[in-house]
GROMACS .gro file of N, CA and C in nm:
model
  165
    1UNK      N    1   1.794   0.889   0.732
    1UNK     CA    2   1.670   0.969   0.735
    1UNK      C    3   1.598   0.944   0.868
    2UNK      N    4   1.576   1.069   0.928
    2UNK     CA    5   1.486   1.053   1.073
    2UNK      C    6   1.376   1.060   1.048
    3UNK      N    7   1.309   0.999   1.145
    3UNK     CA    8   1.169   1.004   1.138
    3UNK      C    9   1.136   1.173   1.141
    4UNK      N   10   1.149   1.238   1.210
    4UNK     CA   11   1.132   1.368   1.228
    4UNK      C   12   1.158   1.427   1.063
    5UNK      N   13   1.278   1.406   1.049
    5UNK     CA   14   1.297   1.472   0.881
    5UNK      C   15   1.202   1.443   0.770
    6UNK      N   16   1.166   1.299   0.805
    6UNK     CA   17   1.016   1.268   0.717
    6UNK      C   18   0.917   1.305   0.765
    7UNK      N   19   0.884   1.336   0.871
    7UNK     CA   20   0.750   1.387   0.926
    7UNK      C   21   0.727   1.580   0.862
    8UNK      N   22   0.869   1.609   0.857
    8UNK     CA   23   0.849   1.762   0.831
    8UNK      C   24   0.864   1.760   0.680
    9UNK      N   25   0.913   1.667   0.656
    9UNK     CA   26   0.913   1.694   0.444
    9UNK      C   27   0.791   1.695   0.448
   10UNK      N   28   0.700   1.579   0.489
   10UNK     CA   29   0.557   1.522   0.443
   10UNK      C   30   0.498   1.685   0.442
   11UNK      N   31   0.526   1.746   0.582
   11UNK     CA   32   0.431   1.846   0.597
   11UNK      C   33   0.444   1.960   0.554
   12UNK      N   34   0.550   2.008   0.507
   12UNK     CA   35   0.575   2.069   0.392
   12UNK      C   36   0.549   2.045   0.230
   13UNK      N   37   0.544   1.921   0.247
   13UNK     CA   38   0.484   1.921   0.130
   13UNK      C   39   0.324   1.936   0.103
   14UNK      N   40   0.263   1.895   0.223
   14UNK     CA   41   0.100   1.945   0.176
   14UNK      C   42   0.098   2.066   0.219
   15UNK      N   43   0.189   2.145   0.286
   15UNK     CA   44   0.169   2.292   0.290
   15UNK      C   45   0.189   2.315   0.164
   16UNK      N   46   0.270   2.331   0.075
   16UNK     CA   47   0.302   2.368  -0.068
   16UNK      C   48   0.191   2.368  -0.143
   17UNK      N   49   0.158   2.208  -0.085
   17UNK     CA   50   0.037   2.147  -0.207
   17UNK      C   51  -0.114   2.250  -0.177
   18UNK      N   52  -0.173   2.294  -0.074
   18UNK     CA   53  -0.265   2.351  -0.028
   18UNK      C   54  -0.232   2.492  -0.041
   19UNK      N   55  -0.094   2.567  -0.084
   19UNK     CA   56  -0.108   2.695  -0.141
   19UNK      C   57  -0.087   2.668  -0.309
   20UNK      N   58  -0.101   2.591  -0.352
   20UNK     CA   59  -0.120   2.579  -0.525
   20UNK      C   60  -0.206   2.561  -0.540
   21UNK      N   61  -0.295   2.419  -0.461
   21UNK     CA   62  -0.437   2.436  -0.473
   21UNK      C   63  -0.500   2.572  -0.423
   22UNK      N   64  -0.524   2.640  -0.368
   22UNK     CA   65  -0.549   2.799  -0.319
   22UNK      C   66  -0.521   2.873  -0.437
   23UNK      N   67  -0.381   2.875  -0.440
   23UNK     CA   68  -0.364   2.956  -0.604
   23UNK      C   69  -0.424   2.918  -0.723
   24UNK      N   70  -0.394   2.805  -0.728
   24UNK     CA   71  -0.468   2.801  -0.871
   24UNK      C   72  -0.586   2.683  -0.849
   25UNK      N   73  -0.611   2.665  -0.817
   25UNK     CA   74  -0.780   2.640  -0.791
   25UNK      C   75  -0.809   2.539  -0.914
   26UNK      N   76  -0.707   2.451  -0.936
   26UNK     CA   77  -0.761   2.378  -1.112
   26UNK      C   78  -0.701   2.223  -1.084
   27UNK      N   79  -0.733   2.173  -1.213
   27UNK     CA   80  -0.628   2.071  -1.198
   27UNK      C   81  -0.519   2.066  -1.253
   28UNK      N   82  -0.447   2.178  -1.294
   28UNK     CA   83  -0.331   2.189  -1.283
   28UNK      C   84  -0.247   2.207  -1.147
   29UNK      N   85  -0.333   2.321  -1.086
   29UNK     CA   86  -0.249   2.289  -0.924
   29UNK      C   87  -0.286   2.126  -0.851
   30UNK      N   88  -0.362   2.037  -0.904
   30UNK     CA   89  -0.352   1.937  -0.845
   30UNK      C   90  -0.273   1.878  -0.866
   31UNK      N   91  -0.206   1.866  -1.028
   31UNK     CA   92  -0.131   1.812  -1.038
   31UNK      C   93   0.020   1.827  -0.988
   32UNK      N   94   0.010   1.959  -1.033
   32UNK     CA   95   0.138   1.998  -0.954
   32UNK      C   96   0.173   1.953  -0.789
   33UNK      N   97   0.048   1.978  -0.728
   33UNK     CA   98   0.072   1.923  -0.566
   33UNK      C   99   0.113   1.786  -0.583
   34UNK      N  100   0.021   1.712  -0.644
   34UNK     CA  101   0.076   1.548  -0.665
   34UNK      C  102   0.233   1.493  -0.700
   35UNK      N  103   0.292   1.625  -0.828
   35UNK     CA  104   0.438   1.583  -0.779
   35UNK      C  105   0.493   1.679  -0.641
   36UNK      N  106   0.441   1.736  -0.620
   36UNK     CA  107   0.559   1.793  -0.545
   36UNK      C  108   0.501   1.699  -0.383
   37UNK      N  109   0.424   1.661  -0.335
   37UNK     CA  110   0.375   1.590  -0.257
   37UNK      C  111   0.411   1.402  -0.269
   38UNK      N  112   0.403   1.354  -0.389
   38UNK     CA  113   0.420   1.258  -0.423
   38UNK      C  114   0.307   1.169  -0.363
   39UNK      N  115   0.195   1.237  -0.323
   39UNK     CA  116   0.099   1.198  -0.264
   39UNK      C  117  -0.044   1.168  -0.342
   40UNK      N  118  -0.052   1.022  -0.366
   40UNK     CA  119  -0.200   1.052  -0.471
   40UNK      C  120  -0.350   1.085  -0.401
   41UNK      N  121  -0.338   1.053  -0.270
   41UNK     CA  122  -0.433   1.018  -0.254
   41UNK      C  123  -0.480   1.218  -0.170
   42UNK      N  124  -0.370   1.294  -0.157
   42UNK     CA  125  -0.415   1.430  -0.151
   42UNK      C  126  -0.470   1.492  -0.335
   43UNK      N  127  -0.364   1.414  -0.391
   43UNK     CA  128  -0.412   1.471  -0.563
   43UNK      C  129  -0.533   1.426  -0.615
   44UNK      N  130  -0.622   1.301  -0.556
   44UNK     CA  131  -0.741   1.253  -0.566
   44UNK      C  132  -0.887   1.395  -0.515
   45UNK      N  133  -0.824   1.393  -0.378
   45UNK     CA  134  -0.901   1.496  -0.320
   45UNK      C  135  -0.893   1.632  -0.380
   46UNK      N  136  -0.786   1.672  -0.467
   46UNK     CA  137  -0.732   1.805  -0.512
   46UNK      C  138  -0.875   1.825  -0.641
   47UNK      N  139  -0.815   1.712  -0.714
   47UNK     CA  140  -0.874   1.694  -0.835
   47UNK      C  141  -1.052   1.710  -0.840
   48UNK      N  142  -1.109   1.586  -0.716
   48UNK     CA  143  -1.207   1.625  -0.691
   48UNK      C  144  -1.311   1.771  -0.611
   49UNK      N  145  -1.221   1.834  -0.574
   49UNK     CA  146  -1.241   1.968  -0.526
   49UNK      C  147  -1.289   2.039  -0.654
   50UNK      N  148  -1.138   2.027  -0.720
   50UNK     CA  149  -1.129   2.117  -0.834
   50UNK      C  150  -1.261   2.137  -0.951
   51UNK      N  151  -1.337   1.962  -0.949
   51UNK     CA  152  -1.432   1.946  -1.007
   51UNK      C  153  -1.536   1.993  -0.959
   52UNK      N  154  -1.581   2.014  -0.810
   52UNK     CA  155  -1.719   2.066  -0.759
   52UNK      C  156  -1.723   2.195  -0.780
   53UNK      N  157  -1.545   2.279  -0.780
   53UNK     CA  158  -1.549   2.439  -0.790
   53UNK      C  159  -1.570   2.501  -0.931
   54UNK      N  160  -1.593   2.450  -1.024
   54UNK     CA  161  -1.601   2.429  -1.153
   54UNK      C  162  -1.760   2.405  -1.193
   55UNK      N  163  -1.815   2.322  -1.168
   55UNK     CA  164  -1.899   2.266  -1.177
   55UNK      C  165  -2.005   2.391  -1.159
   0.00000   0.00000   0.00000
């Protein structure tokens, strides 16, 4: 694994994650970003979004 090949998964994966959050606007797309990102600490921020747009 290259560094490069991990640098472009990563960033594909918060691209993914930032059109689910867009689409679905909940915390279901957070969750979903969180697996497909494997990233908690974007699914922290997802989640808390999700709560102010709600709110």
């Amino acid at each position: 694994m290259s560094v490069a090949y991990l640098t472009l998964s990563g960033l594909t994966g918060i691209l993914v994650f930032v059109s689910w959050l867009i689409i679905g606007g909940s915390l279901g797309g957070a969750a979903l970003g969180y697996v497909l990102t494997g990233n908690l600490t974007m699914a922290a921020l997802a989640a808390r979004m999700a709560k102010v747009r709600q709110s």
